[in-house]
Coordinates of C-alpha atoms in Angstrom, one line a residue:
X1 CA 2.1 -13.8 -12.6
X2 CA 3.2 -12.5 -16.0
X3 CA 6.5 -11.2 -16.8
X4 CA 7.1 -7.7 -17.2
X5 CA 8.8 -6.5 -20.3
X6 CA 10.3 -3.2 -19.8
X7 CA 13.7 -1.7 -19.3
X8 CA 15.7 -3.0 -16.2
X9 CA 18.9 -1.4 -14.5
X10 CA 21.3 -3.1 -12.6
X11 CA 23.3 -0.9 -10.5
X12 CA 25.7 -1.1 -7.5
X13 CA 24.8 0.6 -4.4
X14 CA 28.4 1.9 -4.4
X15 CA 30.1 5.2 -2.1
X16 CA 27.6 5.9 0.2
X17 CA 28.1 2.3 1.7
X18 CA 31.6 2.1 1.7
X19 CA 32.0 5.6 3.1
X20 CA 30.2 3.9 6.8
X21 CA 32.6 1.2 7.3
X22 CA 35.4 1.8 8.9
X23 CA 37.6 -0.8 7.0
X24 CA 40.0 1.0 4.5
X25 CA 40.2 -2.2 2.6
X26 CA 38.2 -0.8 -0.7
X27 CA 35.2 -3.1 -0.6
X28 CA 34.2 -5.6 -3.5
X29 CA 30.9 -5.0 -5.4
X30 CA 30.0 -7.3 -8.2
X31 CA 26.6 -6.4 -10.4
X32 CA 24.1 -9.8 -11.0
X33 CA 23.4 -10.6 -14.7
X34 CA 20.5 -12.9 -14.0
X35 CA 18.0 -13.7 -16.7
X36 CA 16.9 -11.1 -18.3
X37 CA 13.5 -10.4 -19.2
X38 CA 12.7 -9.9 -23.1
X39 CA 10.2 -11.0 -25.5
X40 CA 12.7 -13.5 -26.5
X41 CA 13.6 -15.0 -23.2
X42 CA 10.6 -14.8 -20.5
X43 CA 11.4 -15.4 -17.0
X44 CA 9.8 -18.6 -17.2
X45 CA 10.4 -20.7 -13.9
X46 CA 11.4 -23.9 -16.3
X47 CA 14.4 -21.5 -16.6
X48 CA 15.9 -21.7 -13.0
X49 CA 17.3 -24.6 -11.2
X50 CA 13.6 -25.3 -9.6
X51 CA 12.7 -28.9 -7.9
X52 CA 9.8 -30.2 -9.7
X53 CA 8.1 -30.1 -6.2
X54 CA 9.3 -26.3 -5.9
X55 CA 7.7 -26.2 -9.6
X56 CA 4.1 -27.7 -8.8
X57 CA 3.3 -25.6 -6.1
X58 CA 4.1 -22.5 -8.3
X59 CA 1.6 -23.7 -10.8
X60 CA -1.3 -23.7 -8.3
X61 CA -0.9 -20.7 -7.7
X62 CA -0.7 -19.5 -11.2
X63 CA 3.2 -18.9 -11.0
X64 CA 4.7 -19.7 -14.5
X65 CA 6.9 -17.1 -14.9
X66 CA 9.3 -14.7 -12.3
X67 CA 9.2 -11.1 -11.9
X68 CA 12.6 -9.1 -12.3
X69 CA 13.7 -9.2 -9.2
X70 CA 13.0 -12.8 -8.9
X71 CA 14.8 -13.7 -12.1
X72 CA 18.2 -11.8 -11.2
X73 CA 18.7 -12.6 -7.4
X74 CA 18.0 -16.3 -7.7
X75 CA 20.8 -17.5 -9.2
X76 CA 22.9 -15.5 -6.6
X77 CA 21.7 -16.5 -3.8
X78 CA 21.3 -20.3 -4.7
X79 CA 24.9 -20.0 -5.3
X80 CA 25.8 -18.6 -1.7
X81 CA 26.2 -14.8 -2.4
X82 CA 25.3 -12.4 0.3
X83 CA 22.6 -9.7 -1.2
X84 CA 21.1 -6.5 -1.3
X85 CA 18.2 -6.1 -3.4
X86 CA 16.5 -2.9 -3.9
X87 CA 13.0 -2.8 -5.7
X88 CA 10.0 -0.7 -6.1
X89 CA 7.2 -1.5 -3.6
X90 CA 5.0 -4.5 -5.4
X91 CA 7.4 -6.2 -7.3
X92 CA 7.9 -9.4 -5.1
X93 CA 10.9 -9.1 -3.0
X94 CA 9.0 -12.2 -1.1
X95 CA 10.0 -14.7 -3.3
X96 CA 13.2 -13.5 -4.5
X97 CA 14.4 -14.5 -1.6
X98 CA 11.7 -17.3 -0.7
X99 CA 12.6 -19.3 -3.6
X100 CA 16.4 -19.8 -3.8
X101 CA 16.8 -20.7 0.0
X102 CA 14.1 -23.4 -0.2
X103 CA 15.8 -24.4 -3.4
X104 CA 19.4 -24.4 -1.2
X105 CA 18.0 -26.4 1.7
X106 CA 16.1 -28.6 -0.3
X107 CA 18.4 -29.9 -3.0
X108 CA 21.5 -27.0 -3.0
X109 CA 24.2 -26.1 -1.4
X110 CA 22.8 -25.9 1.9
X111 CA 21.3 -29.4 2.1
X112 CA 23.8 -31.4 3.8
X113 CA 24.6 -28.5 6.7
X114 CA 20.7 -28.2 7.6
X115 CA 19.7 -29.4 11.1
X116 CA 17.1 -32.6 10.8
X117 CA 15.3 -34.5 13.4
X118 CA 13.6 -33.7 16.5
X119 CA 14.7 -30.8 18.1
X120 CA 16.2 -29.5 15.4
X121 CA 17.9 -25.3 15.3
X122 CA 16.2 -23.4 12.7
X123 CA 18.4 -22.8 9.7
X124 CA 16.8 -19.5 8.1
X125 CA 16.0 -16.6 10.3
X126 CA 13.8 -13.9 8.5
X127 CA 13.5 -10.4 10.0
X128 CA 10.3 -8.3 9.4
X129 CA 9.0 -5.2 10.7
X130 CA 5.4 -5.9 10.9
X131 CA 3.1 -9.0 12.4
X132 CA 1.1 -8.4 9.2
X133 CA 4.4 -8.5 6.7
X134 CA 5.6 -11.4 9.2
X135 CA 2.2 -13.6 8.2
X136 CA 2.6 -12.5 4.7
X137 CA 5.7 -14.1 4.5
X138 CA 5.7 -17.1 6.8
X139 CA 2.4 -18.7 4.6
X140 CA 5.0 -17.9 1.7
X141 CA 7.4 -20.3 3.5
X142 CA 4.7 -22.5 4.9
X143 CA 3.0 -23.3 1.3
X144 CA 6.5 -23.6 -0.3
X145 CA 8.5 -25.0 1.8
X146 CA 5.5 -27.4 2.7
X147 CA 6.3 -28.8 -0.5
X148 CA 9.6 -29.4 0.0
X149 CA 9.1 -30.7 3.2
X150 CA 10.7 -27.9 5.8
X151 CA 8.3 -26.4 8.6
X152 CA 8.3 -23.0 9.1
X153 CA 7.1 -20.8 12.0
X154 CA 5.9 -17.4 12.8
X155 CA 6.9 -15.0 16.4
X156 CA 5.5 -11.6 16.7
X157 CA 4.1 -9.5 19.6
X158 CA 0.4 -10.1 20.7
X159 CA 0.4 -13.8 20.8
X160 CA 1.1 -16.2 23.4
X161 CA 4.8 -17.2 24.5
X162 CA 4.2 -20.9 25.4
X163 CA 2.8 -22.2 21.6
X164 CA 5.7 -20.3 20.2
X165 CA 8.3 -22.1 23.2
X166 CA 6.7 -25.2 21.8
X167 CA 6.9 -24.9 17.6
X168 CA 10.7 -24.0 18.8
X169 CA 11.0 -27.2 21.2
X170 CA 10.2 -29.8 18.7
X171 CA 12.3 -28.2 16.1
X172 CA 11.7 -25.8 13.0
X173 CA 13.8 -25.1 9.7
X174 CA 12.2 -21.5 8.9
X175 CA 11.5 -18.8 11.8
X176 CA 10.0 -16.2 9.9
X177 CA 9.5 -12.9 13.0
X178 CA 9.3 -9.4 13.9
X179 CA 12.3 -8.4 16.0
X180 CA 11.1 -7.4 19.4
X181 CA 9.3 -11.3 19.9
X182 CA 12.5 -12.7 18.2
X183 CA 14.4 -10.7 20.7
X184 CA 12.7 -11.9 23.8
X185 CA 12.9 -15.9 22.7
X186 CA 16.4 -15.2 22.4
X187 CA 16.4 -13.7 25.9
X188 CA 14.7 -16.9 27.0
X189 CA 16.9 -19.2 25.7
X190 CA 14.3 -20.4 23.3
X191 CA 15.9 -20.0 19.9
X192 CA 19.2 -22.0 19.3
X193 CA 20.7 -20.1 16.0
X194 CA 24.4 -21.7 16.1
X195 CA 22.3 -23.7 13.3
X196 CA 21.4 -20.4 11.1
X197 CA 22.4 -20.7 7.9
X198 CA 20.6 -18.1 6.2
X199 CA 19.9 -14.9 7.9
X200 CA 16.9 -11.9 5.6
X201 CA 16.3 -8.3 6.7
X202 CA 13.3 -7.6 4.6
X203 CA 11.6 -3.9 4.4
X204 CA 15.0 -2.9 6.1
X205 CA 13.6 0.8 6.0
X206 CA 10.8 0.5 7.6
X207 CA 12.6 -1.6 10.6
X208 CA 14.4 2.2 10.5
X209 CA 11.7 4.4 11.1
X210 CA 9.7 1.9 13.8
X211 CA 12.9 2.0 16.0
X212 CA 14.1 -1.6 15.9
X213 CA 17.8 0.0 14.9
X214 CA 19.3 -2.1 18.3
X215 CA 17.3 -5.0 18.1
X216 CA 18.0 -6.0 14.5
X217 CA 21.9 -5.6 15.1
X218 CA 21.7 -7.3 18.2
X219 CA 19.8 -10.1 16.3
X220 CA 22.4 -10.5 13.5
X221 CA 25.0 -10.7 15.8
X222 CA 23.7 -13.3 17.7
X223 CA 25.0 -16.2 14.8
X224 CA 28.0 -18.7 15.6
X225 CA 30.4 -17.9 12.8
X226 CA 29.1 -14.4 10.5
X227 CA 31.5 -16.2 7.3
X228 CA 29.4 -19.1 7.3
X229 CA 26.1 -17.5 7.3
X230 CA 24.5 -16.0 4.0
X231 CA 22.9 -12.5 4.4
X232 CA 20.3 -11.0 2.6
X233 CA 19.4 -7.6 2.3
X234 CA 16.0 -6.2 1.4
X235 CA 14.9 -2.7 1.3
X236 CA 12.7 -0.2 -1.0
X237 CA 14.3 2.6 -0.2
X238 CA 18.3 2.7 1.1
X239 CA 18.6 5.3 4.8
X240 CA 21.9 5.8 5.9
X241 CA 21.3 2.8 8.6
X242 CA 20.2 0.4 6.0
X243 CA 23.9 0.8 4.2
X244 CA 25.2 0.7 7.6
X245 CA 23.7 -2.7 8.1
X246 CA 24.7 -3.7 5.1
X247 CA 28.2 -2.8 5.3
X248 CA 28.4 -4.4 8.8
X249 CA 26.7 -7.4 8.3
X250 CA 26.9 -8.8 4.5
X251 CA 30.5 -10.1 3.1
X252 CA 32.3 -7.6 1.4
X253 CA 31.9 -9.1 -2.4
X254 CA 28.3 -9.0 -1.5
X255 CA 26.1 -8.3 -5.1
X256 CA 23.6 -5.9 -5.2
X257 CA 20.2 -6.0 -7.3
X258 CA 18.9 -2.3 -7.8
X259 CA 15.7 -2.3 -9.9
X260 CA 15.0 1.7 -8.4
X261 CA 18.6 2.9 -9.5
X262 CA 19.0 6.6 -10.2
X263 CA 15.3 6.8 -11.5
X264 CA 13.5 9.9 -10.4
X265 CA 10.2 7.8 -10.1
X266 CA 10.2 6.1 -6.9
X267 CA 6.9 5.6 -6.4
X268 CA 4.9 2.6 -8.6
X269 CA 4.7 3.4 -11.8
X270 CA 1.2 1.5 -11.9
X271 CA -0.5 4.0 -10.2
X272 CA -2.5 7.0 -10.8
X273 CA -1.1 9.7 -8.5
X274 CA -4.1 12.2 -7.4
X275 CA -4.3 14.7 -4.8
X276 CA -7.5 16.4 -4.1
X277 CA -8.3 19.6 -1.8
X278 CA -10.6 18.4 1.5
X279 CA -10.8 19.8 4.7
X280 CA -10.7 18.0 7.5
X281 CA -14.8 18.1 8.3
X282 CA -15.6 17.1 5.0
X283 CA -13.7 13.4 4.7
X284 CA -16.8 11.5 5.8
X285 CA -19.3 13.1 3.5
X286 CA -16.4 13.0 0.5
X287 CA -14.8 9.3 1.0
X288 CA -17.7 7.4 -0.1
X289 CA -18.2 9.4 -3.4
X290 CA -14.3 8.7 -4.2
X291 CA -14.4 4.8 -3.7
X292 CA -17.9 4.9 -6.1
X293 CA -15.5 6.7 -8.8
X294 CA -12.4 5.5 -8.6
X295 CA -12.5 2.0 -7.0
X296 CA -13.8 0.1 -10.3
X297 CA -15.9 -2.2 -7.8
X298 CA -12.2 -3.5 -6.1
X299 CA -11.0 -3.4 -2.9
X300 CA -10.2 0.0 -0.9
X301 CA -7.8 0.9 1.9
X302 CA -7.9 4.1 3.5
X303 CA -4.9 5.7 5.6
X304 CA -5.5 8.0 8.3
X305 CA -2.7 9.2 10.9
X306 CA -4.5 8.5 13.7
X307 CA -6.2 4.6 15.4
X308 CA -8.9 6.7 17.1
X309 CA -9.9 8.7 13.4
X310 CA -9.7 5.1 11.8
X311 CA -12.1 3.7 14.2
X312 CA -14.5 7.0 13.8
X313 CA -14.0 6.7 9.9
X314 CA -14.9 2.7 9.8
X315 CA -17.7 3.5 11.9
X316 CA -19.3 6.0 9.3
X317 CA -18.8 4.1 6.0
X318 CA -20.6 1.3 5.4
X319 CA -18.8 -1.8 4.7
X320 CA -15.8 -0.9 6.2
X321 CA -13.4 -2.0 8.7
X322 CA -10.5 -0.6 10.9
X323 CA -7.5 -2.2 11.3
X324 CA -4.8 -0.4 14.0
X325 CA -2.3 -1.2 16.9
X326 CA -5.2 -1.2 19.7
X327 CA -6.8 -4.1 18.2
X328 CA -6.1 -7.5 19.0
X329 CA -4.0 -9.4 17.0
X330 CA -7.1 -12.3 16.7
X331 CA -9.4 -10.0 15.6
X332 CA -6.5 -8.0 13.4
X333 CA -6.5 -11.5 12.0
X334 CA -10.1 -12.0 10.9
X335 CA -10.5 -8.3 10.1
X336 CA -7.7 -9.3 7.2
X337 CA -8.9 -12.2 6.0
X338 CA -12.2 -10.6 5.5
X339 CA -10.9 -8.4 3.5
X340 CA -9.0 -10.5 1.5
X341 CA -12.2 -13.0 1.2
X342 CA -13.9 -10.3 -0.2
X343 CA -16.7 -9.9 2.6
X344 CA -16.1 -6.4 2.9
X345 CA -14.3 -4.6 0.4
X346 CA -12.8 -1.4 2.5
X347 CA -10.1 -1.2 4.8
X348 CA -9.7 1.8 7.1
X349 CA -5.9 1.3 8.8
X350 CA -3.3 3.7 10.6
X351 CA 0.5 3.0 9.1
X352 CA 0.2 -0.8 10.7
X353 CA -1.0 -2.0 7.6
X354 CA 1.2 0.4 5.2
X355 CA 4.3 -2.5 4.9
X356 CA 3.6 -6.0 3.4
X357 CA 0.0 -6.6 2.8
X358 CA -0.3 -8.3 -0.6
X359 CA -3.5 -8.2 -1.5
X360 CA -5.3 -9.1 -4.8
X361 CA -7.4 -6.3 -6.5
X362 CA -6.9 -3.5 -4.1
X363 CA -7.7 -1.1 -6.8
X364 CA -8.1 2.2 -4.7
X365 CA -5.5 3.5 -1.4
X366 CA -7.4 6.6 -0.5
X367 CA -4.8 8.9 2.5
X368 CA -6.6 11.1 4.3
X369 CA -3.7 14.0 5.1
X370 CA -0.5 13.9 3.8
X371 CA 1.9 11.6 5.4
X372 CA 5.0 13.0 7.4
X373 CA 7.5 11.9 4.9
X374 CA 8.1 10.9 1.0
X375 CA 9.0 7.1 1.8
X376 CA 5.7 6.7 3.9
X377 CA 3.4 7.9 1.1
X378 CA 5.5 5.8 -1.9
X379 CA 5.2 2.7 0.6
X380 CA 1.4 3.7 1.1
X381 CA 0.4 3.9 -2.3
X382 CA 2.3 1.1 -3.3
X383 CA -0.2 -1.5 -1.9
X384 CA -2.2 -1.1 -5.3
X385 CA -0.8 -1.1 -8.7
X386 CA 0.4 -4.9 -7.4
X387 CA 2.1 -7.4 -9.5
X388 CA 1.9 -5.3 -12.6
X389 CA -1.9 -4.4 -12.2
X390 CA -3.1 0.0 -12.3
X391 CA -4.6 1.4 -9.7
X392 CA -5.1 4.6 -7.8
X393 CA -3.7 6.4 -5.1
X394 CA -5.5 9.3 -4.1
X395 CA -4.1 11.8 -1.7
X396 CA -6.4 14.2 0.4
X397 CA -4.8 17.5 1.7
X398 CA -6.0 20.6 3.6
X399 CA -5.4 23.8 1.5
X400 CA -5.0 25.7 4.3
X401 CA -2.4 23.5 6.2
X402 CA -1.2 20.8 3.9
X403 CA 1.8 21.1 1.6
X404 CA 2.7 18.3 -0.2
X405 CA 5.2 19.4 -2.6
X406 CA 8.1 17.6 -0.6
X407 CA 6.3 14.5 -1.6
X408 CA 5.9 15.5 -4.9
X409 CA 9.8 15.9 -5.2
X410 CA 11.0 13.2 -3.2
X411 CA 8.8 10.4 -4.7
X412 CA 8.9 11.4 -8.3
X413 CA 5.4 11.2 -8.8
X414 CA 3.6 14.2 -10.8
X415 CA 0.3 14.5 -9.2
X416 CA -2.7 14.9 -11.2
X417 CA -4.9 17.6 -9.5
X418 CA -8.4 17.4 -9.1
X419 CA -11.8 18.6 -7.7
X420 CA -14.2 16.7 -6.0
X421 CA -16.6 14.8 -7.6
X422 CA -19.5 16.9 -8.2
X423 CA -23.1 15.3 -6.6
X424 CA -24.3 15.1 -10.2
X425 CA -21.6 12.8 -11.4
X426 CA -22.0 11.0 -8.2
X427 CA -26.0 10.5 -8.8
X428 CA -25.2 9.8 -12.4
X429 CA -23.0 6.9 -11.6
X430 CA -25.6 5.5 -9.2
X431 CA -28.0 6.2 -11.7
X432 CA -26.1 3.6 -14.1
X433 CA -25.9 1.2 -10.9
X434 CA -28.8 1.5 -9.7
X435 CA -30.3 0.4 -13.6
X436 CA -28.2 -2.6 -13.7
X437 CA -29.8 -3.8 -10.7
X438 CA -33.0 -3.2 -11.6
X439 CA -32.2 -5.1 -14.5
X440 CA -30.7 -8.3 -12.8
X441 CA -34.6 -8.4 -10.9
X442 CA -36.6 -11.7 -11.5
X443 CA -39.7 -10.8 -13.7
X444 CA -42.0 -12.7 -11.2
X445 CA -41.7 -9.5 -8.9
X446 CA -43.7 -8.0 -11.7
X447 CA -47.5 -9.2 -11.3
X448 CA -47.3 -8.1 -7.5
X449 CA -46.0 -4.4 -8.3
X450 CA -47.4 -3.9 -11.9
X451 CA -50.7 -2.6 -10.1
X452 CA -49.1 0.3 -7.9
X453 CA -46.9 0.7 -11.2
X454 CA -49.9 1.6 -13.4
X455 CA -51.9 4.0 -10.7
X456 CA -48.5 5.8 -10.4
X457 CA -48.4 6.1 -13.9
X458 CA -52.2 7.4 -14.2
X459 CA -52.0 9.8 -11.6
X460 CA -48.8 11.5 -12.2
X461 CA -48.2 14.1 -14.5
X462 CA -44.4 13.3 -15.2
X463 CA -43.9 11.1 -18.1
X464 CA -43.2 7.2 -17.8
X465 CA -39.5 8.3 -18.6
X466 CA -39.5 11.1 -15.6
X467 CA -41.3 8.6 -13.2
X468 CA -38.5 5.7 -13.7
X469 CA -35.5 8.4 -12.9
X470 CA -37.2 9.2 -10.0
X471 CA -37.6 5.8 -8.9
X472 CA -34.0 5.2 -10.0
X473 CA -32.9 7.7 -8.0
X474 CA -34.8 6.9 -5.1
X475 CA -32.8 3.1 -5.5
X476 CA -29.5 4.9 -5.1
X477 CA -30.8 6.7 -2.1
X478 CA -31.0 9.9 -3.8
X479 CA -34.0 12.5 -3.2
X480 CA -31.7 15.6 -3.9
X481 CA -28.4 16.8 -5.9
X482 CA -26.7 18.7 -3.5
X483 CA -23.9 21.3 -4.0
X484 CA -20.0 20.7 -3.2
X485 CA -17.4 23.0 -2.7
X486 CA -14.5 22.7 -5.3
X487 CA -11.8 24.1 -2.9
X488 CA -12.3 21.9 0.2
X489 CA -15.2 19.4 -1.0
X490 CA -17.7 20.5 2.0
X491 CA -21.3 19.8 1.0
X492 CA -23.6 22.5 0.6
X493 CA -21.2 25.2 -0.1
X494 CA -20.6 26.8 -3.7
X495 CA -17.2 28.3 -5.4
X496 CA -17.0 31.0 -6.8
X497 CA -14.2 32.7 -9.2
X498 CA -14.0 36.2 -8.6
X499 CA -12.2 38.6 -11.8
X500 CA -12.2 41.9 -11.8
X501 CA -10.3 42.8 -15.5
X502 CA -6.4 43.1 -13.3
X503 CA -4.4 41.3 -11.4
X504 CA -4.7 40.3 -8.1
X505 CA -1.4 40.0 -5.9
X506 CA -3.1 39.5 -2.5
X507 CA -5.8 38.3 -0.4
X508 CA -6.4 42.3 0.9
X509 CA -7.1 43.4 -2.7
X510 CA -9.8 40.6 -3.7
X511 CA -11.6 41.6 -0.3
X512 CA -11.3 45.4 -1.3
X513 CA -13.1 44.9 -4.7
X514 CA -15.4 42.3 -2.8
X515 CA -16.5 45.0 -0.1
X516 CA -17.0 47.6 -3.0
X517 CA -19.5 45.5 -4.7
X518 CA -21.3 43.9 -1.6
X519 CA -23.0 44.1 1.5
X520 CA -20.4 43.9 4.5
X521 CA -22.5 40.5 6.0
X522 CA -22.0 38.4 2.7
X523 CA -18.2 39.4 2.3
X524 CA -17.9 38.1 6.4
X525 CA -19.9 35.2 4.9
X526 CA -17.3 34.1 2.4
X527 CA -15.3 31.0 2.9
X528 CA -11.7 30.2 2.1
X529 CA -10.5 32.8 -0.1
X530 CA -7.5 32.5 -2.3
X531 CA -5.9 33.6 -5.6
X532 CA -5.7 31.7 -8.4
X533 CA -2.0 30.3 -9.4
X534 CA -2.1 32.8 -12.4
X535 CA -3.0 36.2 -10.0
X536 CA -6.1 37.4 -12.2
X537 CA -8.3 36.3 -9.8
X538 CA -9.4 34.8 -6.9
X539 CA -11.9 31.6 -5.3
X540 CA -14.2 31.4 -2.7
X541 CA -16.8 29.6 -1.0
X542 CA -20.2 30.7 -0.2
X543 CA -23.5 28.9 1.4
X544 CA -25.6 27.5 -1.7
X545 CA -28.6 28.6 0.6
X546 CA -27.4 32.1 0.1
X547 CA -26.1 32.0 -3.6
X548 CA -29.1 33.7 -4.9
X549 CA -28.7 36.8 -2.2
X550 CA -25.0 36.5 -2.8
X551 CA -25.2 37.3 -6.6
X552 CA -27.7 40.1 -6.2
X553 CA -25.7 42.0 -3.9

């Protein structure tokens, strides 16, 4: 993990908080200086007041220096401030607060009031939204706080009551969960948190907009004594609830970490940001071609609204996956650690796997419709362009339904428009592919093909040149270059740019200088027409079976 070197803002969260609280007592706001990361002074992790057991586990796993949000909040927290950090998707939030509360129980502050023995009440309660972003954190815990010697646990929905009854029973330091299991243990009388003495709402947002607005509060409030607990806050993006919550539940000299700030871009700056015209019928036919263009041989996830189009869409494309809400949580589980093994390398999921996968080299997120709103697409395409890699998001929209200016405003990002890519590009790159393999074949193959080799040779016309791109082309499964459509990516299907010397301000005037030119069956045969942004002229689709009777009227 390298340290990133570019411009950070600290800023206070401010009004907008303060305004939700009923107290009239101004509240007290005080900005984290941290370490800051320059050429000069790297966030190395000898910097910070880390256990050399803390320190050794970092180093396997290739953890030398901290990211920004790391550097500033650790300090704070190890100290015994309540937090709200606020960073861009991808720039480890995990261990910003991971870190300095194994660093407080272990050898801080914290030490001496920590429950030991048998039996023990947890002392750090972490909230999550998702089981996925609840696992995600927990083995953070686990392999951490394994070195420090603190066991940690994980509750979420789809597993069995009685193991979890019993991990609680025998006594746990960390309960890492998702609300609505933490809920019901509490409702049993399983979970004891008079102990608690650190309390994390992470991807407060998206606890938000899954509904869990009464179960979080209800969890929070469940704590002995709110002035002796230390709360942190953790949230891409800051709702109206979120500052509620935070205004309610954190001290009022709380600090506030805001790597996002007033910045337009909200989205990763890592990423390439590309929409792409494709209607709905096409997906399957177009999905494949854009993971052979854009996935640089990495790791692929692909959003789609529905669980019953991302089992359809898994089905069609070979290597790939689904991962949804109708699944069970033991097969959810191998389906993921597949993918991250690298035994299949795509990933078809509905928004259950949008929040807290961390996944190394996920180089493409392909969406197949524009989501409903800006923070679901900025969340979305935030699981590549990880940990200060690139990648690229691309964003599939019907021209005829889809608008996804909003999202274009409300996450910053300035898409880059393109067409589909065209079959000979496609054939060209497994052209290039296809040759690499070839090369990587054992020469003793030769002696038992060289025969059938030499009468191909002899009886064919083609040249030894034409022959071996034929049989390249064959290897990437190729026997023909078919057309595509630029405006919606269907196969088969041509477009055309009509001009007729003025401009065209409507729809009703390209068909009127379309019908006096042509036969009335090929203007009813026309697909999709629509002007071009600069009004001289307008685009349509046609059959490339009947291009050649289409051009000569």
């Amino acid at each position: 993990m390298r340290t990133r070197r570019s411009a950070i803002t600290v800023s206070e969260i401010g009004d907008p908080m303060m305004n939700l609280t009923k107290r009239k007592k101004k509240m007290k706001y005080e900005k984290i200086e941290g370490v800051k990361p320059d050429d000069d002074t790297p966030n190395a992790v000898s910097s910070f007041r880390i256990s050399i057991p803390l320190k050794e586990a970092l180093k396997e796993k290739g953890i030398e220096s901290l990211f920004p949000i790391q550097a500033m909040t650790f300090n704070a927290v190890l100290d015994g401030s309540d937090l709200v950090g606020r960073a861009r998707t991808g720039q480890g939030k995990t261990l910003a607060f991971v870190l300095p509360i194994l660093e407080s129980l272990s050898n801080g502050p914290t030490k001496a009031s920590r429950k030991t023995g048998y039996g023990r009440a947890p002392s750090v309660l972490v909230l999550l939204p998702t089981r996925e972003l609840a696992t995600q954190v927990f083995s953070d815990f686990e392999v951490y706080g394994g070195a420090l010697g603190l066991k940690s646990c994980c509750l979420y929905g789809g597993s069995p009551y009685q193991p979890q009854h019993v991990q609680l029973k025998r006594g746990i330091d960390i309960v890492v969960g998702t609300p609505g299991r933490i809920k019901d243990h509490i409702e049993r009388g399983n979970i004891d948190l008079s102990a608690i003495i650190f309390r994390v709402l992470d991807e407060a947002d998206e606890m938000l907009r899954m509904g869990f607005v009464e179960d979080v509060e209800l969890i929070l409030s469940k704590v002995r004594d709110a002035s002796k607990v230390q709360t942190l806050l953790f949230s891409a993006t800051l709702p109206d609830w979120v500052k509620h919550i935070a205004a309610k539940f954190l001290k009022q000299d709380k600090k506030t970490a805001d790597l996002v700030g007033n910045e337009k871009m909200k989205a990763s700056t890592n990423v390439r940001h590309i929409v792409l015209p494709c209607s709905s019928s096409a997906r399957s036919q177009l999905i494949p071609d854009i993971i052979r263009c854009y996935s640089s041989g990495g790791r692929t996830i692909i959003f789609t609204e529905t669980k019953d189009s991302a089992s359809k869409l898994s089905g069609l494309l070979p290597g790939a996956c689904a991962l949804h809400g109708d699944i069970q949580q033991a097969t959810r589980e191998v389906t993921l650690s597949g993918f991250r093994s690298g035994k299949f390398s795509t990933l078809v999921a509905t928004n259950v796997a949008a929040r807290g996968l961390d996944i190394d080299d996920v180089q493409l997120i392909i969406q197949c419709e524009p989501p409903r709103d800006v923070e679901a697409y900025i969340h979305r395409s935030g699981r590549t362009g990880r940990a200060g890699k690139t990648g690229v998001a691309v964003m599939l929209y019907d021209p005829r339904k889809s608008n996804f200016s909003k999202i274009e405003r409300g996450s910053g990002v300035k898409f880059e428009h393109i067409s589909a890519p065209q079959p000979a590009d496609i054939a060209k790159a497994a052209g290039a592919e296809a040759a690499e393999k070839i090369a990587e074949i054992s020469d003793s193959v030769i002696p038992v093909f060289k025969a059938a080799a030499e009468e191909l040779l002899n009886s064919s016309v083609l040249s030894p040149t034409e022959l071996l791109a034929k049989a390249l082309a064959k290897a990437a499964g190729y026997t023909e270059i078919k057309s595509r459509s630029l405006l919606t990516s269907m196969e088969n299907y041509v477009t055309i740019l009509l001009q007729c010397g003025r401009p065209m301000y409507t729809l009703s005037f390209a068909y009127g200088v379309l019908r006096r030119f042509l036969p009335e069956e090929n203007v009813e045969s026309i697909k999709g027409l629509a002007l071009t942004a600069d009004g001289k002229g307008a685009v349509f689709d046609v059959a490339a079976a009947d291009l050649d009777n289409f051009l000569a009227g």
